[in-house]
Short mmCIF file of C-alpha atoms in Angstrom, two decimals:
data_model
loop_
_atom_site.label_atom_id
_atom_site.label_comp_id
_atom_site.label_asym_id
_atom_site.label_seq_id
_atom_site.Cartn_x
_atom_site.Cartn_y
_atom_site.Cartn_z
CA UNK A 1 4.34 -1.71 17.04
CA UNK A 2 4.36 -0.95 13.32
CA UNK A 3 1.38 -3.21 12.78
CA UNK A 4 -0.47 -1.53 15.62
CA UNK A 5 0.24 1.92 14.17
CA UNK A 6 -0.94 0.78 10.73
CA UNK A 7 -4.20 -0.44 12.23
CA UNK A 8 -4.76 2.94 13.90
CA UNK A 9 -4.37 4.57 10.48
CA UNK A 10 -6.92 2.16 8.97
CA UNK A 11 -9.41 2.59 11.83
CA UNK A 12 -9.13 6.36 11.54
CA UNK A 13 -9.75 6.24 7.79
CA UNK A 14 -12.78 3.93 8.18
CA UNK A 15 -14.39 6.15 10.83
CA UNK A 16 -13.82 9.34 8.86
CA UNK A 17 -15.09 7.86 5.59
CA UNK A 18 -18.28 6.45 7.13
CA UNK A 19 -19.19 9.80 8.70
CA UNK A 20 -18.38 11.66 5.50
CA UNK A 21 -20.29 9.20 3.29
CA UNK A 22 -23.50 9.66 5.31
CA UNK A 23 -23.26 13.45 5.18
CA UNK A 24 -22.55 13.42 1.43
CA UNK A 25 -25.52 11.19 0.63
CA UNK A 26 -27.79 13.42 2.72
CA UNK A 27 -26.53 16.50 0.87
CA UNK A 28 -26.92 14.76 -2.51
CA UNK A 29 -30.51 13.82 -1.63
CA UNK A 30 -31.40 17.43 -0.83
CA UNK A 31 -29.53 19.09 -3.71
CA UNK A 32 -29.51 16.47 -6.48
CA UNK A 33 -25.78 17.04 -7.08
CA UNK A 34 -24.10 14.32 -9.17
CA UNK A 35 -20.64 15.34 -7.92
CA UNK A 36 -21.85 15.03 -4.32
CA UNK A 37 -23.38 11.61 -5.06
CA UNK A 38 -20.05 10.50 -6.60
CA UNK A 39 -18.20 11.73 -3.53
CA UNK A 40 -20.61 9.78 -1.32
CA UNK A 41 -19.98 6.61 -3.31
CA UNK A 42 -16.25 7.29 -3.10
CA UNK A 43 -16.33 7.61 0.70
CA UNK A 44 -18.49 4.50 1.08
CA UNK A 45 -16.12 2.47 -1.10
CA UNK A 46 -13.16 3.78 0.92
CA UNK A 47 -14.84 2.59 4.15
CA UNK A 48 -15.33 -0.90 2.72
CA UNK A 49 -11.76 -0.90 1.46
CA UNK A 50 -10.49 -0.12 4.94
CA UNK A 51 -12.39 -3.11 6.30
CA UNK A 52 -10.89 -5.37 3.61
CA UNK A 53 -7.37 -4.16 4.42
CA UNK A 54 -8.02 -4.88 8.11
CA UNK A 55 -9.17 -8.37 7.11
CA UNK A 56 -5.98 -8.84 5.11
CA UNK A 57 -3.82 -7.65 8.01
CA UNK A 58 -5.47 -10.08 10.42
CA UNK A 59 -5.30 -13.05 8.04
CA UNK A 60 -1.69 -12.35 7.08
CA UNK A 61 -0.67 -12.51 10.76
CA UNK A 62 -1.66 -16.19 11.07
CA UNK A 63 1.27 -18.49 11.96
CA UNK A 64 2.81 -20.90 9.48
CA UNK A 65 1.41 -24.42 9.20
CA UNK A 66 2.08 -27.58 7.19
CA UNK A 67 0.26 -26.35 4.08
CA UNK A 68 1.78 -22.87 4.28
CA UNK A 69 5.28 -23.33 5.75
CA UNK A 70 6.25 -19.70 5.03
CA UNK A 71 3.10 -18.31 6.63
CA UNK A 72 0.24 -16.19 5.27
CA UNK A 73 1.94 -12.81 4.91
CA UNK A 74 0.98 -12.48 1.22
CA UNK A 75 -2.72 -12.33 2.15
CA UNK A 76 -2.39 -8.59 2.74
CA UNK A 77 -1.31 -8.18 -0.90
CA UNK A 78 -4.20 -10.29 -2.18
CA UNK A 79 -6.74 -8.13 -0.36
CA UNK A 80 -5.00 -5.00 -1.64
CA UNK A 81 -5.65 -6.25 -5.18
CA UNK A 82 -9.33 -6.73 -4.28
CA UNK A 83 -9.42 -3.18 -2.89
CA UNK A 84 -7.90 -1.77 -6.09
CA UNK A 85 -10.46 -3.66 -8.22
CA UNK A 86 -13.31 -2.26 -6.11
CA UNK A 87 -11.96 1.28 -6.46
CA UNK A 88 -11.68 0.78 -10.22
CA UNK A 89 -15.08 -0.83 -10.75
CA UNK A 90 -17.31 0.65 -8.05
CA UNK A 91 -15.68 3.97 -7.18
CA UNK A 92 -14.39 4.98 -10.59
CA UNK A 93 -17.02 3.21 -12.70
CA UNK A 94 -20.02 4.48 -10.74
CA UNK A 95 -18.68 8.04 -10.64
CA UNK A 96 -18.11 8.04 -14.40
CA UNK A 97 -21.58 6.59 -14.97
CA UNK A 98 -23.33 9.04 -12.63
CA UNK A 99 -21.50 11.96 -14.22
CA UNK A 100 -22.40 10.84 -17.74
CA UNK A 101 -26.01 10.28 -16.71
CA UNK A 102 -26.18 13.74 -15.13
CA UNK A 103 -24.71 15.43 -18.23
CA UNK A 104 -27.35 13.76 -20.39
CA UNK A 105 -30.18 14.73 -18.02
CA UNK A 106 -28.99 17.63 -15.84
CA UNK A 107 -31.03 18.57 -12.78
CA UNK A 108 -31.99 22.21 -12.12
CA UNK A 109 -29.57 24.11 -9.91
CA UNK A 110 -30.63 24.37 -6.26
CA UNK A 111 -29.26 26.09 -3.17
CA UNK A 112 -25.70 24.73 -2.77
CA UNK A 113 -25.39 25.60 0.93
CA UNK A 114 -25.74 21.96 2.02
CA UNK A 115 -22.98 20.95 -0.37
CA UNK A 116 -20.58 23.60 0.87
CA UNK A 117 -21.08 22.66 4.52
CA UNK A 118 -20.64 18.95 3.87
CA UNK A 119 -17.63 19.43 1.61
CA UNK A 120 -15.98 21.75 4.12
CA UNK A 121 -16.43 19.26 6.97
CA UNK A 122 -15.32 16.40 4.71
CA UNK A 123 -12.11 18.24 3.82
CA UNK A 124 -11.37 18.66 7.54
CA UNK A 125 -12.03 14.98 8.36
CA UNK A 126 -10.13 13.70 5.31
CA UNK A 127 -7.28 16.05 6.15
CA UNK A 128 -6.98 14.52 9.63
CA UNK A 129 -7.09 10.95 8.26
CA UNK A 130 -4.55 11.83 5.55
CA UNK A 131 -2.21 13.38 8.15
CA UNK A 132 -2.31 10.19 10.24
CA UNK A 133 -1.55 8.06 7.19
CA UNK A 134 1.25 10.37 6.05
CA UNK A 135 2.92 10.37 9.47
CA UNK A 136 3.00 6.56 9.41
CA UNK A 137 4.25 6.62 5.81
CA UNK A 138 7.08 9.02 6.75
CA UNK A 139 8.51 6.40 9.14
CA UNK A 140 9.54 4.28 6.15
CA UNK A 141 10.16 7.06 3.60
CA UNK A 142 13.74 7.75 4.61
CA UNK A 143 15.67 9.92 2.15
CA UNK A 144 13.49 8.89 -0.81
CA UNK A 145 11.17 11.28 -2.59
CA UNK A 146 7.45 10.95 -1.97
CA UNK A 147 6.52 9.07 -5.15
CA UNK A 148 9.61 6.86 -5.05
CA UNK A 149 8.84 5.92 -1.44
CA UNK A 150 5.22 5.27 -2.38
CA UNK A 151 6.28 2.91 -5.16
CA UNK A 152 8.78 1.03 -2.99
CA UNK A 153 6.54 0.78 0.08
CA UNK A 154 5.65 -2.80 1.02
CA UNK A 155 2.87 -1.95 3.51
CA UNK A 156 -0.54 -1.64 1.79
CA UNK A 157 -2.14 -0.73 5.12
CA UNK A 158 -0.23 2.54 4.85
CA UNK A 159 0.25 3.31 1.15
CA UNK A 160 -3.25 2.19 0.07
CA UNK A 161 -4.93 4.28 2.79
CA UNK A 162 -2.66 7.24 2.05
CA UNK A 163 -3.49 7.04 -1.66
CA UNK A 164 -7.21 6.82 -0.90
CA UNK A 165 -7.04 9.82 1.44
CA UNK A 166 -5.09 11.89 -1.09
CA UNK A 167 -7.52 10.96 -3.85
CA UNK A 168 -10.42 11.82 -1.52
CA UNK A 169 -8.97 15.29 -0.81
CA UNK A 170 -8.41 15.98 -4.51
CA UNK A 171 -11.90 14.64 -5.28
CA UNK A 172 -13.44 16.97 -2.69
CA UNK A 173 -11.70 19.95 -4.27
CA UNK A 174 -12.95 18.86 -7.72
CA UNK A 175 -16.50 18.45 -6.41
CA UNK A 176 -16.34 21.85 -4.70
CA UNK A 177 -15.07 23.49 -7.88
CA UNK A 178 -17.73 21.81 -10.02
CA UNK A 179 -20.56 22.94 -7.73
CA UNK A 180 -19.19 26.46 -7.20
CA UNK A 181 -18.48 27.26 -10.85
CA UNK A 182 -21.68 25.55 -11.94
CA UNK A 183 -23.68 28.02 -9.84
CA UNK A 184 -21.41 30.95 -10.63
CA UNK A 185 -21.72 30.44 -14.40
CA UNK A 186 -25.24 29.00 -14.21
CA UNK A 187 -23.94 25.93 -16.05
CA UNK A 188 -25.84 22.70 -15.43
CA UNK A 189 -23.12 20.48 -16.88
CA UNK A 190 -20.12 21.37 -14.70
CA UNK A 191 -21.47 19.25 -11.85
CA UNK A 192 -21.58 16.16 -14.06
CA UNK A 193 -18.16 16.96 -15.49
CA UNK A 194 -16.78 17.12 -11.94
CA UNK A 195 -18.29 13.70 -11.24
CA UNK A 196 -16.62 12.21 -14.32
CA UNK A 197 -13.30 13.83 -13.37
CA UNK A 198 -13.53 12.23 -9.92
CA UNK A 199 -14.24 8.89 -11.61
CA UNK A 200 -11.17 9.26 -13.83
CA UNK A 201 -9.09 10.12 -10.76
CA UNK A 202 -10.24 6.95 -8.98
CA UNK A 203 -9.58 4.78 -12.03
CA UNK A 204 -6.04 6.16 -12.28
CA UNK A 205 -5.40 5.54 -8.58
CA UNK A 206 -6.77 2.01 -8.87
CA UNK A 207 -4.48 1.21 -11.82
CA UNK A 208 -1.47 2.47 -9.81
CA UNK A 209 -2.46 0.34 -6.81
CA UNK A 210 -3.00 -2.73 -8.99
CA UNK A 211 0.43 -2.34 -10.53
CA UNK A 212 2.16 -2.01 -7.14
CA UNK A 213 0.14 -4.79 -5.47
CA UNK A 214 0.78 -7.13 -8.40
CA UNK A 215 4.54 -6.78 -7.99
CA UNK A 216 4.30 -7.51 -4.27
CA UNK A 217 1.93 -10.45 -4.78
CA UNK A 218 4.08 -12.06 -7.45
CA UNK A 219 7.17 -11.74 -5.26
CA UNK A 220 9.13 -8.50 -5.19
CA UNK A 221 12.74 -8.49 -4.03
CA UNK A 222 14.77 -6.00 -2.03
CA UNK A 223 15.92 -2.71 -3.52
CA UNK A 224 19.40 -2.43 -5.13
CA UNK A 225 20.63 -0.45 -2.10
CA UNK A 226 19.56 -3.21 0.30
CA UNK A 227 21.15 -5.88 -1.92
CA UNK A 228 24.44 -3.98 -1.99
CA UNK A 229 24.32 -3.59 1.78
CA UNK A 230 23.64 -7.30 2.27
CA UNK A 231 26.54 -8.20 0.01
CA UNK A 232 28.85 -5.80 1.88
CA UNK A 233 27.80 -7.29 5.22
CA UNK A 234 28.63 -10.80 4.02
CA UNK A 235 31.99 -9.82 2.50
CA UNK A 236 33.10 -8.23 5.78
CA UNK A 237 33.43 -11.66 7.36
CA UNK A 238 37.02 -12.95 7.05
CA UNK A 239 35.77 -16.48 6.37
CA UNK A 240 34.02 -15.43 3.14
CA UNK A 241 36.09 -15.84 -0.02
CA UNK A 242 33.43 -15.43 -2.69
CA UNK A 243 29.74 -14.48 -2.73
CA UNK A 244 27.08 -14.67 -5.40
CA UNK A 245 24.41 -11.97 -5.65
CA UNK A 246 21.89 -12.27 -2.77
CA UNK A 247 18.41 -13.52 -3.63
CA UNK A 248 15.48 -11.93 -1.79
CA UNK A 249 11.70 -11.96 -1.82
CA UNK A 250 9.18 -10.20 0.41
CA UNK A 251 6.22 -12.25 1.58
CA UNK A 252 4.78 -9.34 3.55
CA UNK A 253 5.59 -5.81 4.74
CA UNK A 254 7.96 -7.15 7.43
CA UNK A 255 8.46 -10.73 6.28
CA UNK A 256 11.25 -11.46 3.83
CA UNK A 257 13.30 -14.42 2.61
CA UNK A 258 17.03 -14.14 1.94
CA UNK A 259 19.19 -16.75 0.20
CA UNK A 260 23.00 -16.48 0.05
CA UNK A 261 25.40 -18.68 -1.89
CA UNK A 262 28.74 -18.27 -0.12
CA UNK A 263 32.13 -19.84 -0.91
CA UNK A 264 34.16 -20.00 2.29
CA UNK A 265 37.92 -20.27 2.63
CA UNK A 266 39.24 -23.75 1.76
CA UNK A 267 41.19 -24.16 4.98
CA UNK A 268 38.13 -23.80 7.25
CA UNK A 269 36.85 -26.81 9.13
CA UNK A 270 33.17 -27.75 9.23
CA UNK A 271 32.84 -26.23 12.70
CA UNK A 272 34.41 -22.96 11.54
CA UNK A 273 32.04 -22.81 8.57
CA UNK A 274 29.10 -23.31 10.91
CA UNK A 275 30.38 -20.49 13.12
CA UNK A 276 30.79 -18.22 10.09
CA UNK A 277 27.21 -18.97 9.00
CA UNK A 278 25.90 -18.03 12.45
CA UNK A 279 27.91 -14.78 12.37
CA UNK A 280 26.49 -13.87 8.97
CA UNK A 281 22.93 -14.60 10.07
CA UNK A 282 23.33 -12.57 13.25
CA UNK A 283 24.85 -9.58 11.43
CA UNK A 284 22.12 -9.57 8.77
CA UNK A 285 19.33 -10.03 11.30
CA UNK A 286 20.62 -7.13 13.40
CA UNK A 287 20.48 -4.69 10.48
CA UNK A 288 17.55 -6.17 8.52
CA UNK A 289 15.14 -7.88 10.96
CA UNK A 290 12.49 -8.15 8.24
CA UNK A 291 14.39 -11.14 6.80
CA UNK A 292 12.83 -13.78 9.01
CA UNK A 293 14.01 -16.68 6.86
CA UNK A 294 17.73 -16.66 5.97
CA UNK A 295 19.19 -19.56 3.97
CA UNK A 296 22.96 -19.77 3.47
CA UNK A 297 24.31 -22.33 1.03
CA UNK A 298 27.89 -22.76 2.15
CA UNK A 299 30.79 -24.34 0.28
CA UNK A 300 34.53 -24.43 0.23
CA UNK A 301 36.05 -22.44 -2.60
CA UNK A 302 36.65 -25.61 -4.54
CA UNK A 303 32.94 -26.44 -4.31
CA UNK A 304 33.38 -29.93 -2.80
CA UNK A 305 31.39 -29.24 0.39
CA UNK A 306 27.92 -27.68 0.27
CA UNK A 307 25.05 -27.31 2.73
CA UNK A 308 21.98 -25.14 3.16
CA UNK A 309 21.72 -23.64 6.61
CA UNK A 310 18.45 -21.87 7.54
CA UNK A 311 18.12 -19.30 10.34
#
């Protein structure tokens, strides 16, 4: 269900961005506004990014095979990196370039009515898309603050789209301010400055996304709270005498690996150790179903009997 909800968020963002991009390019053609052209490029890039994230979601859902025994979940993180690079190079770079070009050769001011209509409608559409993304994001936010939850989120289909929508809303406000004050003060350069500001905003967002996606792609583990909870779950079992720190790694938003090194009581038989392993796996799976692969290396306290038991 979570994957289905994430796809609805992505589809909504793609549809909104395509409609907005067309209207922005039409307005830019009639008015010659650099800020409006930058906003059009931004919306077009966002539409393409949504398609790439959908591609990543579909490819990451492929089942495991001989060459990829742990599956393809990390594909979603790879495509998120590609999305961040596109935002940096195409969205941010083109907006900075268009703004610089406009400042060097500013166009005469024309009737801004087209721009105001398009920007107003765009703010409404982006607001709806951003609300959808934020509602999905709230499901995993818990008690964390917004930025902390954004940094710890493992689902690019939600946090990447939410970031893009937030950046789009801020960019629309910047474009609106640049056009409005440019006409109010009869200043030809404010439009280009707004375009460059939008470009800087996109570059900053892309750097943030790259940093987060890199950590997930390399192999990010569970949070300290989750690790403490996992350790507490394991220690609750009477058969457990000693436990090393759990080792975790997320392959995808809902696909994690957990490894436990457990020393069981010396007096336990092999059958009792097996039963204890099953209890541990069941307890962990009930509370943290995202750990699809659980490996428990079991031993007697003296260390003379060891085995790795996967879920």
